[in-house]
Amino acid sequence: MTQPEITTPVVTPAAGGALLSVRGLVKQFQMKAVRGMTGRKRVVQAVSDVSFDVAPGETLGLVGESGSGKTTVGRCVLRLIEPTAGQVMFEGVDLAKLSFEELRVVRRRMQIVFQDPYASLDPKMTVGASIAEPLVVQGVGGDHNEKVVSLLELVGLSADHARRFPHEFSGGQRQRIGVARALALDPALIVLDEPVSALDVSIQAGVVNLFNDLQARLGMSYIFIAHDLSVVRHTADRVAVMYLGKIMEIGDAETVYEHPTHPYTKALLSAVPLPNPRVERSRSRIMLEGDVPSPVNPPSGCRFRTRCWKATDLCAMQEPVLEVRSHGQLSACHHPEE
Amino acid sequence: MSESILQIRDLTVTFATPLGPLVAVRGVDLDVGAGELVAVVGESGSGKSVSFLAAMGLLPSTATVQGSVMLDGVQLVGASAKQMRSVRGRLLSMIFQDPLSALNPVHRIGAQISEMLRAHQKMSERAARARAVELLEVVGIPQPGDRAMQYPHEFSGGMRQRVVIAMAIANSPKVLIADEPTTALDVTVQAQILEVIQKVQKQFGTAVVLITHDLGVVARVCDRVNVMYAGRFVERAAVSDLFDAPTHPYTRGLLASLPQAGKERLVPIVGFPPNMLRPPSGCAFRARCADAISDCEHAVPELRAVGAAQSACIRAAELMQPR
Ligand SMILES: Nc1ncnc2c1ncn2[C@@H]1O[C@H](COP(=O)(O)OP(=O)(O)OP(=O)(O)O)[C@@H](O)[C@H]1O
Ligand SMILES: Nc1ncnc2c1ncn2[C@@H]1O[C@H](COP(=O)(O)OP(=O)(O)OP(=O)(O)O)[C@@H](O)[C@H]1O
Ligand SMILES: [Mg+2]
Ligand SMILES: [Mg+2]
């Protein structure tokens, strides 16, 4: 296996110091050799040299098309999977240097909420037991019932929901139960992985509001992973745009949405259908050709170049690094829009 | 609207379930003009797919279909299996969210399209193969000649959906029903597929019914919108009217819940859609409606003209007045 090349990480420093610092994160998956392919191992470059900070109380949105590595970043941050290389610092501590026991304690402070409210709850457990489970696992003493009730109320459900089972709840309610569970240990960081994608828009709005309200009250940070760019714009303070395992552009969310400098960001934003017929019918659209290339053999140089209308020979030869643009965000492009 | 090519009247679909009869579609009317692109939007479970699966004769035997579906003068409700086989693909085609379900994994793409052609047209094998390659070109598949020789698993999700569209339009149907055709795709690929659908509509004059829950997609490509709630249409309007002046509280609620640039706070619709096994009396939306009055409990409101739109809210005109 070739050693992944780590460039000097450039990040936008989070104001007031970072809660989470990710530097040069790499995750490769070994794939079993396919029959007839003479035993050669294939390596999926799921995340390649990703660096970012998350400040206390901040929401970092992670957007990008399917397979761009968003979930893998989230899982590496929580150390649900072992990164291939790179550093994850949480509250000033390098997670790789912790013993198993120390990691278990730190994990209390980091939680994850998944996309599928149906799959993420144990159907045989009452809602109350599901919410209390992290407390039990972490050996937290005291009256769990009281805590469960306050958590249910926090997410807009009521005390008598505790005795019921997941199948008695709608998608939006189940997602609230998942959030209550994630909140049980007072986390400082919650990774929200497509938390509203499975919900109807009318229900989605309530869950999005819940995330915003909880953050205003409790001050935790979120990594908000979604492919719906409009939802991310609504929730995120900063946003990172990923493509084939790399961050293409990162910065203040309004800035990135209003003044995208990476051609991929521009194309992605122009592809998003907006619920406004006048805007939709008058704006010019960038049509990207083809599909995302395979992460097993990503293009040389800039990974986006095979679909980029601005690509030149330079883009194939030299990989662009993240650089500061005039509106303050960073983007990795040899021919940025300014 | 020009003469309608697809005319649905009082369509009702009832499923026999272990918990009793479930009326999923409750007396739906719809007219689709030749060459028109109309949207059907609504929450999950509102009856969008079932309505058109009924028209296609593709519902399981637990379903009872009542009412009328006229396609270019042919009655589809109660038609025999043989008649429906001749209609499907020739007059009426449907594509789905998951393109793989429509493709045979062990047959080459080109062969599947030519088989579709020869099922409905007298055509030599050779002519059908050549036409298949042309169709792949129409839907924007590069090197269509080479690609025709490949199998579905060699295609990406977006490319597969193009192939499925090529198959669906092979016999120049009058109406193409696209049921969430881009929901499983990335936005950049979604944009490509929407363009292909618009091209088919413009170039071949195919009427398209686009089923979606994405109001952004509606705003981009559709002419008219039909909003479905709990098995009924509650509003229909030209696309610009729907967004500018929605006439039904449910439509207003949907728009208020959408994240949009500059919007400070989202306004969800409170509560949940009704249980279709035991729907409430009167207006199905009233339990979630801030504007509901006691009259809303009595009769099921019919669609009535409100300006240029149609609304199934008894207070539509009154609530539209600036307050
Ligand atoms: N356990 C695994 N084994 C092999 N490959 C994997 C594994 N997990 C992820 N990958 C691959 O890594 C890449 C990144 O996947 P990841 O799930 O992080 O993407 P994502 O951005 O979350 O996509 P989506 O929007 O579809 O959820 C993909 O090519 C994926 O197929
Ligand atoms: N085979 C079936 N047997 C019993 N009930 C069914 C069957 N198919 C659908 N239904 C019910 O009919 C109703 C309408 O379903 P339908 O699939 O049309 O919804 P939809 O509007 O297409 O939703 P979605 O946006 O989730 O696709 C739902 O309540 C559903 O549970
Ligand atoms: Mg993911
Ligand atoms: Mg459906």
XYZ file of C-alpha atoms and ligand atoms in Angstrom:
725
model
C 0.000 0.000 0.000
C 1.345 3.406 -0.871
C 1.761 5.680 2.082
C -0.842 8.444 2.010
C 0.725 11.799 1.456
C -0.093 14.358 4.113
C 0.082 17.981 3.152
C 0.455 20.720 5.729
C -2.996 21.099 7.163
C -4.628 24.463 6.763
C -7.736 25.100 8.813
C -9.881 28.017 9.693
C -9.100 28.390 13.360
C -12.253 28.195 15.420
C -12.847 31.269 17.522
C -12.157 30.705 21.211
C -10.220 27.480 20.699
C -11.422 24.228 19.250
C -13.514 21.574 20.919
C -12.543 19.176 18.180
C -9.462 19.347 15.964
C -9.043 16.952 13.094
C -5.704 16.978 11.307
C -4.663 15.022 8.241
C -7.374 12.420 8.731
C -7.047 9.446 6.381
C -9.252 6.383 6.203
C -8.709 3.622 3.715
C -10.774 0.473 3.441
C -9.172 -2.714 2.164
C -11.541 -4.471 -0.156
C -11.423 -8.207 -0.646
C -10.032 -9.152 -4.031
C -12.777 -9.694 -6.576
C -12.905 -13.080 -8.235
C -10.793 -13.138 -11.397
C -8.774 -10.119 -10.343
C -5.700 -12.211 -9.474
C -5.779 -11.581 -5.766
C -4.828 -7.927 -5.957
C -6.181 -6.026 -2.979
C -8.119 -2.886 -3.767
C -8.053 0.072 -1.445
C -10.947 2.497 -1.101
C -9.649 5.984 -0.358
C -12.688 6.956 1.684
C -11.156 9.966 3.457
C -7.898 11.525 2.285
C -6.135 14.100 4.382
C -9.025 15.964 5.940
C -8.459 18.714 8.522
C -10.970 20.909 10.330
C -11.880 22.355 13.702
C -15.187 22.544 15.512
C -15.605 25.261 18.137
C -17.708 24.853 21.277
C -21.369 25.544 20.528
C -20.755 25.554 16.800
C -22.376 23.560 13.993
C -20.125 22.381 11.197
C -22.088 21.172 8.180
C -20.571 18.377 6.130
C -22.006 18.181 2.625
C -21.116 16.323 -0.529
C -22.453 13.626 -2.756
C -22.904 10.006 -1.838
C -19.592 8.280 -1.179
C -17.684 11.520 -0.561
C -16.663 10.294 2.899
C -18.967 12.251 5.229
C -20.067 9.299 7.353
C -16.524 7.950 7.474
C -15.273 11.276 8.856
C -17.999 11.171 11.516
C -17.193 7.601 12.494
C -13.450 8.319 12.688
C -14.095 11.352 14.887
C -16.070 9.188 17.319
C -13.512 6.427 16.908
C -16.213 3.978 15.956
C -13.612 3.047 13.343
C -9.859 3.402 13.538
C -8.410 6.084 11.227
C -5.625 4.937 8.887
C -3.671 8.103 9.674
C -4.102 11.546 11.142
C -4.991 13.037 14.456
C -8.280 13.648 16.246
C -8.005 15.963 19.259
C -11.103 16.271 21.445
C -11.089 18.765 24.332
C -7.328 18.974 23.913
C -6.742 15.229 24.122
C -5.368 13.101 21.295
C -7.831 10.216 21.093
C -5.231 7.844 19.654
C -3.149 8.137 22.813
C -5.932 7.072 25.156
C -6.263 3.682 26.766
C -9.452 1.746 26.166
C -10.787 2.834 29.560
C -9.913 6.499 29.010
C -11.526 6.416 25.581
C -14.709 5.051 27.111
C -14.922 8.061 29.401
C -14.261 10.528 26.576
C -16.888 8.808 24.436
C -19.588 9.985 26.818
C -18.916 13.466 25.596
C -19.398 12.524 21.931
C -22.570 11.027 20.530
C -24.047 10.163 17.173
C -27.584 10.276 15.767
C -28.230 8.254 12.648
C -30.378 8.789 9.599
C -32.776 5.948 10.017
C -35.042 6.451 13.012
C -36.451 2.971 12.385
C -33.216 1.038 12.534
C -31.455 2.904 15.312
C -33.766 1.868 18.155
C -34.099 -1.637 19.575
C -37.714 -2.650 18.806
C -37.880 -4.889 21.890
C -36.857 -2.174 24.344
C -39.219 0.419 25.754
C -38.376 3.946 24.780
C -37.420 4.697 28.376
C -34.993 1.765 28.480
C -33.454 2.836 25.159
C -32.869 6.342 26.437
C -31.428 5.094 29.735
C -29.171 2.559 28.052
C -26.159 4.879 27.606
C -26.416 5.748 31.328
C -26.396 2.061 32.245
C -23.524 1.240 29.883
C -21.458 4.104 31.249
C -22.265 3.059 34.821
C -23.868 6.369 35.730
C -25.590 6.160 39.111
C -28.695 7.952 40.359
C -32.328 7.837 39.333
C -32.464 7.085 35.625
C -36.241 7.458 35.451
C -36.085 11.079 36.415
C -33.369 11.697 33.841
C -35.373 9.873 31.153
C -38.437 12.002 31.823
C -36.462 15.219 31.644
C -34.843 14.058 28.399
C -38.200 13.162 26.862
C -39.522 16.589 27.762
C -36.395 18.216 26.412
C -37.056 16.726 22.966
C -40.750 17.594 23.003
C -42.170 14.227 24.070
C -43.886 13.414 27.347
C -43.183 11.236 30.391
C -45.756 8.572 29.536
C -43.972 7.873 26.229
C -41.238 6.133 28.246
C -43.219 2.919 28.653
C -44.081 2.565 24.980
C -42.232 0.775 22.185
C -40.604 2.289 19.077
C -43.219 0.903 16.652
C -45.848 3.056 18.346
C -44.087 6.217 17.211
C -43.884 8.091 13.920
C -40.595 8.755 12.125
C -40.245 12.249 13.544
C -40.978 11.027 17.065
C -38.468 8.197 16.744
C -35.843 10.665 15.643
C -36.616 12.686 18.775
C -36.152 9.532 20.852
C -32.759 9.007 19.168
C -31.827 12.570 20.090
C -32.945 12.093 23.719
C -30.730 9.012 23.886
C -27.782 10.922 22.466
C -28.329 13.666 25.044
C -28.408 11.290 28.016
C -24.722 11.725 28.831
C -24.602 15.512 28.310
C -22.346 15.338 25.264
C -20.231 18.261 24.119
C -20.343 17.064 20.507
C -23.049 15.268 18.566
C -22.476 13.912 15.090
C -25.803 14.104 13.266
C -25.560 11.801 10.266
C -28.397 12.635 7.864
C -30.690 13.114 10.864
C -33.713 14.340 8.898
C -33.257 12.718 5.487
C -35.829 10.003 6.143
C -38.510 12.444 7.290
C -41.200 14.304 5.372
C -40.461 18.017 5.085
C -43.356 18.998 7.320
C -41.935 16.766 10.078
C -38.306 17.540 9.265
C -38.820 21.196 10.158
C -39.711 20.321 13.753
C -36.633 18.141 14.194
C -34.363 20.815 12.694
C -35.845 23.359 15.101
C -35.246 20.929 17.952
C -31.531 20.699 17.104
C -31.260 24.472 17.008
C -33.161 24.944 20.269
C -31.155 22.292 22.115
C -27.927 23.872 20.987
C -29.078 27.311 22.133
C -29.962 25.863 25.546
C -27.207 23.336 26.144
C -24.376 24.760 24.055
C -23.142 21.544 22.463
C -21.434 21.392 19.068
C -22.775 19.530 16.071
C -21.247 17.972 13.025
C -24.283 18.030 10.771
C -23.935 15.602 7.877
C -26.476 15.934 5.092
C -26.808 15.903 1.375
C -29.660 18.411 1.534
C -27.792 21.655 1.128
C -30.783 23.795 2.090
C -31.108 22.110 5.473
C -27.391 22.532 6.113
C -27.538 26.196 5.191
C -30.284 26.616 7.729
C -28.428 24.887 10.571
C -24.692 25.270 10.056
C -22.372 28.069 11.160
C -19.605 26.749 8.959
C -19.736 24.247 6.156
C -17.234 21.840 4.574
C -17.877 20.593 1.044
C -16.449 17.132 0.407
C -15.758 15.351 -2.851
C -14.174 11.907 -3.130
C -12.738 11.963 0.375
C -11.359 15.505 0.313
C -12.528 18.867 1.511
C -12.924 21.060 -1.554
C -14.112 24.164 0.257
C -14.652 25.113 3.902
C -15.724 28.296 5.602
C -18.522 30.376 7.011
C -21.761 28.838 5.718
C -23.324 32.050 4.383
C -20.066 32.913 2.621
C -19.711 29.524 0.989
C -23.350 29.537 -0.155
C -23.288 33.142 -1.366
C -19.785 33.239 -2.814
C -18.662 29.715 -3.656
C -15.105 29.701 -4.984
C -14.612 26.030 -5.823
C -16.184 24.940 -9.125
C -17.576 21.863 -7.398
C -19.303 23.963 -4.747
C -20.754 26.150 -7.501
C -21.998 23.157 -9.445
C -23.461 21.497 -6.381
C -25.312 24.641 -5.333
C -26.617 25.224 -8.815
C -27.950 21.660 -8.985
C -30.047 22.029 -5.830
C -33.659 22.696 -6.807
C -35.020 25.672 -4.900
C -38.715 25.925 -4.067
C -39.159 29.089 -6.077
C -40.305 28.777 -9.705
C -39.096 32.238 -10.690
C -35.596 31.638 -9.381
C -35.514 28.114 -10.797
C -36.551 29.203 -14.259
C -34.266 32.193 -14.530
C -31.017 31.061 -13.014
C -28.306 29.524 -15.125
C -27.347 26.041 -14.175
C -24.011 24.306 -14.292
C -24.567 20.804 -15.588
C -21.817 18.482 -14.477
C -21.155 15.631 -16.816
C -20.928 12.035 -15.755
C -20.757 10.627 -12.268
C -18.353 10.660 -9.370
C -15.278 8.504 -10.204
C -14.398 5.451 -8.137
C -12.696 6.107 -4.806
C -10.515 3.081 -5.529
C -8.765 4.939 -8.331
C -9.354 8.625 -7.706
C -8.129 10.959 -10.457
C -4.578 12.275 -10.165
C -4.085 15.860 -9.047
C -7.435 17.474 -8.301
C -10.029 14.775 -7.719
C -12.764 16.894 -9.254
C -10.950 17.614 -12.506
C -12.630 14.851 -14.567
C -15.974 16.641 -14.192
C -14.682 20.207 -14.038
C -15.189 22.618 -16.912
C -12.178 24.665 -15.819
C -9.683 21.816 -15.611
C -6.261 22.269 -17.224
C -3.116 20.132 -17.429
C -1.992 21.604 -14.131
C -5.040 20.097 -12.396
C -4.030 16.601 -13.486
C -0.430 17.031 -12.407
C -0.622 18.873 -9.153
C -3.091 18.515 -6.353
C -4.384 21.913 -5.233
C -4.201 22.659 -1.506
C -6.716 24.625 0.542
C -6.009 28.350 0.287
C -7.694 31.394 1.756
C -9.990 33.223 -0.700
C -11.065 36.833 -0.679
C -14.297 36.219 1.251
C -12.388 34.347 3.944
C -13.195 30.738 3.182
C -10.673 28.128 2.046
C -10.837 26.211 -1.194
C -8.594 23.752 -2.974
C -8.573 24.809 -6.613
C -6.036 26.003 -9.186
C -8.702 28.102 -10.909
C -10.960 29.403 -8.141
C -13.859 31.760 -8.766
C -13.168 35.034 -7.087
C -55.307 23.076 -20.977
C -55.589 21.191 -24.246
C -57.709 18.030 -24.425
C -56.710 15.596 -21.746
C -54.882 12.454 -22.694
C -55.241 10.920 -19.244
C -58.519 11.376 -17.433
C -58.982 9.964 -13.948
C -62.425 10.120 -12.348
C -63.394 9.209 -8.818
C -60.529 6.749 -8.496
C -60.742 4.829 -5.240
C -58.337 2.135 -4.088
C -59.084 -0.071 -1.109
C -56.637 -2.602 0.338
C -57.839 -5.594 2.291
C -55.576 -5.679 5.339
C -55.585 -7.814 8.496
C -56.777 -4.710 10.350
C -59.673 -4.137 7.980
C -60.144 -2.251 4.734
C -57.669 0.576 4.117
C -58.906 3.173 1.636
C -55.609 4.541 0.329
C -57.036 6.617 -2.535
C -60.386 8.303 -1.978
C -62.138 9.498 -5.080
C -59.396 11.189 -7.036
C -59.948 13.180 -10.250
C -57.096 14.220 -12.501
C -56.732 15.476 -16.054
C -53.380 15.432 -17.786
C -53.160 17.289 -21.087
C -51.196 15.900 -24.015
C -47.524 16.780 -23.667
C -47.970 18.399 -20.267
C -45.611 18.020 -17.279
C -47.630 17.866 -14.087
C -46.497 17.198 -10.558
C -48.138 15.147 -7.854
C -46.762 16.065 -4.427
C -47.645 14.992 -0.943
C -46.445 13.399 2.239
C -45.314 9.808 2.505
C -48.345 7.517 2.507
C -50.699 10.080 0.958
C -51.513 7.742 -1.938
C -49.349 9.092 -4.748
C -47.834 5.777 -5.847
C -50.992 3.742 -5.280
C -53.045 6.063 -7.528
C -50.788 5.493 -10.497
C -50.039 1.852 -9.800
C -53.811 1.469 -10.023
C -53.818 3.180 -13.418
C -51.036 0.849 -14.553
C -52.865 -2.236 -13.282
C -49.875 -3.056 -11.091
C -51.507 -3.358 -7.666
C -51.558 -6.659 -5.767
C -54.753 -8.719 -5.644
C -55.561 -7.355 -2.162
C -56.442 -4.043 -3.817
C -59.881 -3.126 -5.138
C -59.899 -0.346 -7.709
C -63.037 1.664 -8.423
C -63.714 4.640 -10.649
C -62.431 5.401 -14.106
C -59.034 5.864 -15.729
C -59.310 6.810 -19.395
C -56.108 6.885 -21.379
C -56.500 8.248 -24.890
C -60.056 6.948 -24.881
C -59.266 3.513 -23.442
C -60.769 2.522 -20.081
C -58.079 0.987 -17.872
C -60.097 0.186 -14.750
C -61.394 -3.346 -15.124
C -59.307 -4.023 -18.236
C -58.076 -7.603 -18.640
C -54.486 -8.571 -17.881
C -53.909 -9.017 -21.620
C -55.278 -5.560 -22.426
C -53.097 -4.026 -19.715
C -49.993 -5.741 -21.076
C -50.687 -4.134 -24.407
C -51.244 -0.713 -22.824
C -48.208 -0.761 -20.519
C -45.111 0.423 -22.292
C -47.057 1.348 -25.451
C -49.505 3.998 -24.227
C -48.518 4.377 -20.597
C -45.120 3.817 -18.962
C -43.973 4.172 -15.405
C -40.507 4.564 -13.921
C -39.578 4.209 -10.268
C -37.118 5.398 -7.668
C -35.023 2.254 -7.899
C -33.993 1.693 -11.517
C -32.505 -1.726 -10.754
C -35.960 -3.132 -10.059
C -36.914 -2.426 -13.675
C -33.820 -4.005 -15.221
C -32.973 -7.647 -15.687
C -29.491 -8.203 -14.247
C -28.551 -11.028 -16.628
C -29.476 -9.371 -19.926
C -27.526 -6.779 -21.844
C -28.967 -3.268 -21.764
C -29.436 -3.100 -25.540
C -31.236 -6.447 -25.640
C -33.652 -5.326 -22.897
C -34.576 -2.198 -24.810
C -35.021 -4.033 -28.108
C -37.167 -6.642 -26.406
C -39.368 -3.823 -25.152
C -39.616 -2.460 -28.699
C -40.451 -5.817 -30.256
C -43.105 -6.534 -27.633
C -45.226 -3.738 -29.090
C -44.007 -3.131 -32.634
C -43.360 -5.268 -35.688
C -39.642 -4.805 -36.018
C -36.698 -6.895 -37.076
C -34.160 -7.820 -34.436
C -31.609 -5.662 -36.237
C -33.820 -2.616 -36.503
C -34.723 -2.938 -32.822
C -31.056 -3.103 -31.810
C -30.295 -0.018 -33.856
C -33.259 1.813 -32.356
C -32.121 0.797 -28.858
C -28.789 2.487 -29.451
C -30.579 5.616 -30.689
C -32.702 5.653 -27.555
C -29.635 5.381 -25.343
C -28.268 8.391 -27.174
C -31.527 10.319 -26.612
C -31.221 9.853 -22.852
C -27.631 11.019 -22.910
C -25.590 7.852 -22.549
C -22.133 8.364 -24.027
C -20.844 5.713 -26.477
C -24.331 4.212 -26.707
C -23.209 1.490 -29.123
C -20.701 0.077 -26.644
C -22.896 0.644 -23.618
C -25.752 -1.311 -25.222
C -23.571 -4.406 -24.936
C -23.098 -4.021 -21.176
C -25.078 -5.288 -18.193
C -26.992 -3.202 -15.604
C -24.340 -3.708 -12.896
C -21.794 -1.952 -15.115
C -23.855 1.241 -14.950
C -23.971 3.862 -12.202
C -27.282 4.757 -10.530
C -27.805 7.800 -12.738
C -26.929 5.866 -15.901
C -29.363 3.103 -14.934
C -32.148 5.614 -14.495
C -31.373 6.919 -18.004
C -31.642 3.363 -19.328
C -34.971 2.896 -17.596
C -36.219 6.123 -19.164
C -35.015 4.892 -22.573
C -37.032 1.697 -22.066
C -40.061 3.608 -20.858
C -40.139 5.866 -23.933
C -39.120 3.161 -26.435
C -42.629 2.825 -27.826
C -43.460 6.543 -27.620
C -46.104 6.279 -24.898
C -48.651 9.087 -24.536
C -48.005 9.353 -20.816
C -44.921 8.702 -18.707
C -45.386 8.388 -14.969
C -42.194 9.083 -13.078
C -42.510 8.030 -9.427
C -39.743 9.752 -7.434
C -37.274 9.114 -10.274
C -34.453 11.120 -8.717
C -34.943 10.557 -4.981
C -32.111 8.022 -4.743
C -29.706 10.110 -6.822
C -27.199 12.806 -5.968
C -28.254 16.354 -6.790
C -25.850 16.768 -9.698
C -27.183 13.550 -11.222
C -30.750 14.513 -10.342
C -30.290 17.686 -12.383
C -29.195 15.572 -15.378
C -32.158 13.189 -15.089
C -34.652 16.051 -14.779
C -33.196 17.462 -17.986
C -33.661 14.128 -19.734
C -37.297 13.994 -18.591
C -37.922 17.530 -19.818
C -36.263 16.689 -23.118
C -38.504 13.652 -23.578
C -41.555 15.778 -22.827
C -40.559 18.539 -25.271
C -39.056 16.425 -28.035
C -41.632 13.626 -28.169
C -44.645 15.444 -26.740
C -44.952 12.838 -23.993
C -47.158 13.902 -21.105
C -45.310 13.382 -17.832
C -46.739 12.909 -14.359
C -43.887 13.535 -11.942
C -44.483 12.179 -8.457
C -42.199 13.821 -5.931
C -42.099 15.253 -2.463
C -39.442 17.789 -3.417
C -41.069 21.169 -4.015
C -37.790 22.387 -5.490
C -38.091 19.803 -8.252
C -41.691 20.920 -8.828
C -40.607 24.546 -9.092
C -37.919 23.642 -11.601
C -39.748 21.524 -14.143
C -43.520 21.302 -13.705
C -46.377 23.253 -15.287
C -49.159 22.324 -12.880
C -49.139 20.851 -9.398
C -51.568 18.522 -7.656
C -51.157 18.349 -3.897
C -52.256 15.112 -2.287
C -53.170 14.585 1.346
C -54.575 11.418 2.914
C -55.710 9.904 -0.366
C -57.254 13.025 -1.914
C -56.137 15.993 -3.932
C -56.489 19.042 -1.720
C -55.113 21.656 -4.087
C -54.228 22.036 -7.722
C -52.736 25.067 -9.317
C -50.317 26.387 -11.889
C -46.840 26.121 -10.443
C -46.314 29.871 -9.986
C -49.717 30.311 -8.290
C -49.038 27.458 -5.908
C -45.857 29.046 -4.626
C -47.143 32.642 -4.691
C -50.614 32.123 -3.274
C -51.244 28.637 -1.941
C -54.961 28.112 -1.338
C -54.944 25.155 1.049
C -53.617 25.298 4.629
C -51.680 22.078 4.031
C -49.864 23.606 1.071
C -49.143 26.720 3.105
C -47.822 24.495 5.872
C -45.537 22.642 3.474
C -44.061 25.879 2.168
C -43.555 27.253 5.686
C -41.681 24.123 6.728
C -39.116 24.371 3.932
C -35.664 25.694 4.714
C -34.923 28.647 2.446
C -32.210 31.262 2.348
C -33.012 34.093 4.706
C -35.656 32.194 6.646
C -35.035 32.577 10.358
C -37.118 29.745 11.709
C -38.877 26.816 10.111
C -42.535 26.278 10.889
C -43.368 22.583 11.039
C -46.876 21.290 10.510
C -47.962 20.106 13.936
C -49.115 16.537 14.444
C -49.041 13.669 11.988
C -50.942 12.499 8.936
C -54.085 10.537 9.843
C -54.180 6.777 10.183
C -55.695 5.691 6.876
C -57.449 2.771 8.529
C -59.480 5.180 10.645
C -59.484 8.567 8.928
C -61.253 11.441 10.682
C -64.614 12.757 9.552
C -64.702 15.808 7.337
C -61.429 17.367 6.249
C -58.529 14.946 6.845
C -56.161 17.822 7.569
C -58.274 19.537 10.222
C -56.479 18.004 13.235
C -53.246 19.675 12.076
C -54.821 22.870 10.787
C -54.607 26.133 12.722
C -57.501 27.515 10.690
C -59.920 24.636 11.268
C -63.448 25.492 12.408
C -66.291 23.233 13.493
C -67.679 23.107 9.933
C -64.479 21.291 8.874
C -65.656 18.199 10.777
C -68.838 17.755 8.801
C -68.468 17.048 5.123
C -65.375 16.087 3.170
C -64.548 19.293 1.289
C -64.544 18.969 -2.494
C -62.063 20.750 -4.742
C -63.552 24.128 -5.671
C -62.261 26.981 -7.776
C -60.450 29.674 -5.832
C -59.139 32.197 -8.315
C -57.284 30.225 -10.963
C -56.569 27.372 -8.552
C -58.691 24.641 -7.003
C -58.781 24.074 -3.290
C -60.431 21.570 -0.983
C -60.576 23.990 1.940
C -63.983 25.376 2.815
C -62.320 28.540 4.096
C -59.943 28.933 1.133
C -61.374 32.181 -0.258
C -61.795 33.756 3.168
C -58.291 32.798 4.318
C -56.748 34.084 1.095
C -57.917 37.620 1.900
C -55.067 39.679 3.276
C -55.588 39.785 7.030
N -16.694 -0.521 5.675
C -16.375 -0.134 4.451
N -15.708 -0.949 3.597
C -15.367 -0.571 2.363
N -15.664 0.650 1.842
C -16.327 1.499 2.628
C -16.735 1.164 3.959
N -17.398 2.229 4.485
C -17.406 3.173 3.530
N -16.765 2.752 2.414
C -16.545 3.509 1.181
O -15.947 4.731 1.537
C -16.446 5.795 0.738
C -17.021 6.874 1.622
O -18.203 6.351 2.246
P -19.086 7.194 3.254
O -20.137 6.274 3.758
O -18.227 7.880 4.228
O -19.743 8.276 2.285
P -20.860 9.355 2.591
O -20.315 10.665 2.148
O -21.327 9.229 3.982
O -22.012 8.916 1.556
P -23.609 8.886 1.712
O -24.065 10.282 1.365
O -24.021 7.908 0.654
O -23.936 8.444 3.090
C -17.449 5.176 -0.218
O -16.811 4.907 -1.441
C -17.831 3.894 0.488
O -18.236 2.926 -0.457
N -49.983 -3.358 -0.842
C -50.525 -2.585 0.103
N -51.293 -3.118 1.065
C -51.845 -2.338 2.021
N -51.682 -1.012 2.108
C -50.917 -0.428 1.172
C -50.291 -1.177 0.135
N -49.577 -0.330 -0.649
C -49.757 0.899 -0.103
N -50.553 0.840 0.982
C -50.980 1.987 1.813
O -51.582 2.923 0.978
C -51.285 4.246 1.404
C -50.737 5.041 0.258
O -49.463 4.509 -0.098
P -48.588 5.089 -1.284
O -47.497 4.111 -1.513
O -49.440 5.463 -2.425
O -48.003 6.415 -0.634
P -47.087 7.523 -1.346
O -47.851 8.788 -1.337
O -46.575 7.021 -2.643
O -45.922 7.660 -0.269
P -44.307 7.756 -0.430
O -44.016 9.222 -0.590
O -43.814 7.229 0.868
O -43.925 6.928 -1.621
C -50.363 4.092 2.586
O -51.107 4.224 3.757
C -49.811 2.701 2.446
O -49.486 2.156 3.700
Mg -23.216 8.713 4.808
Mg -44.666 6.436 -3.316
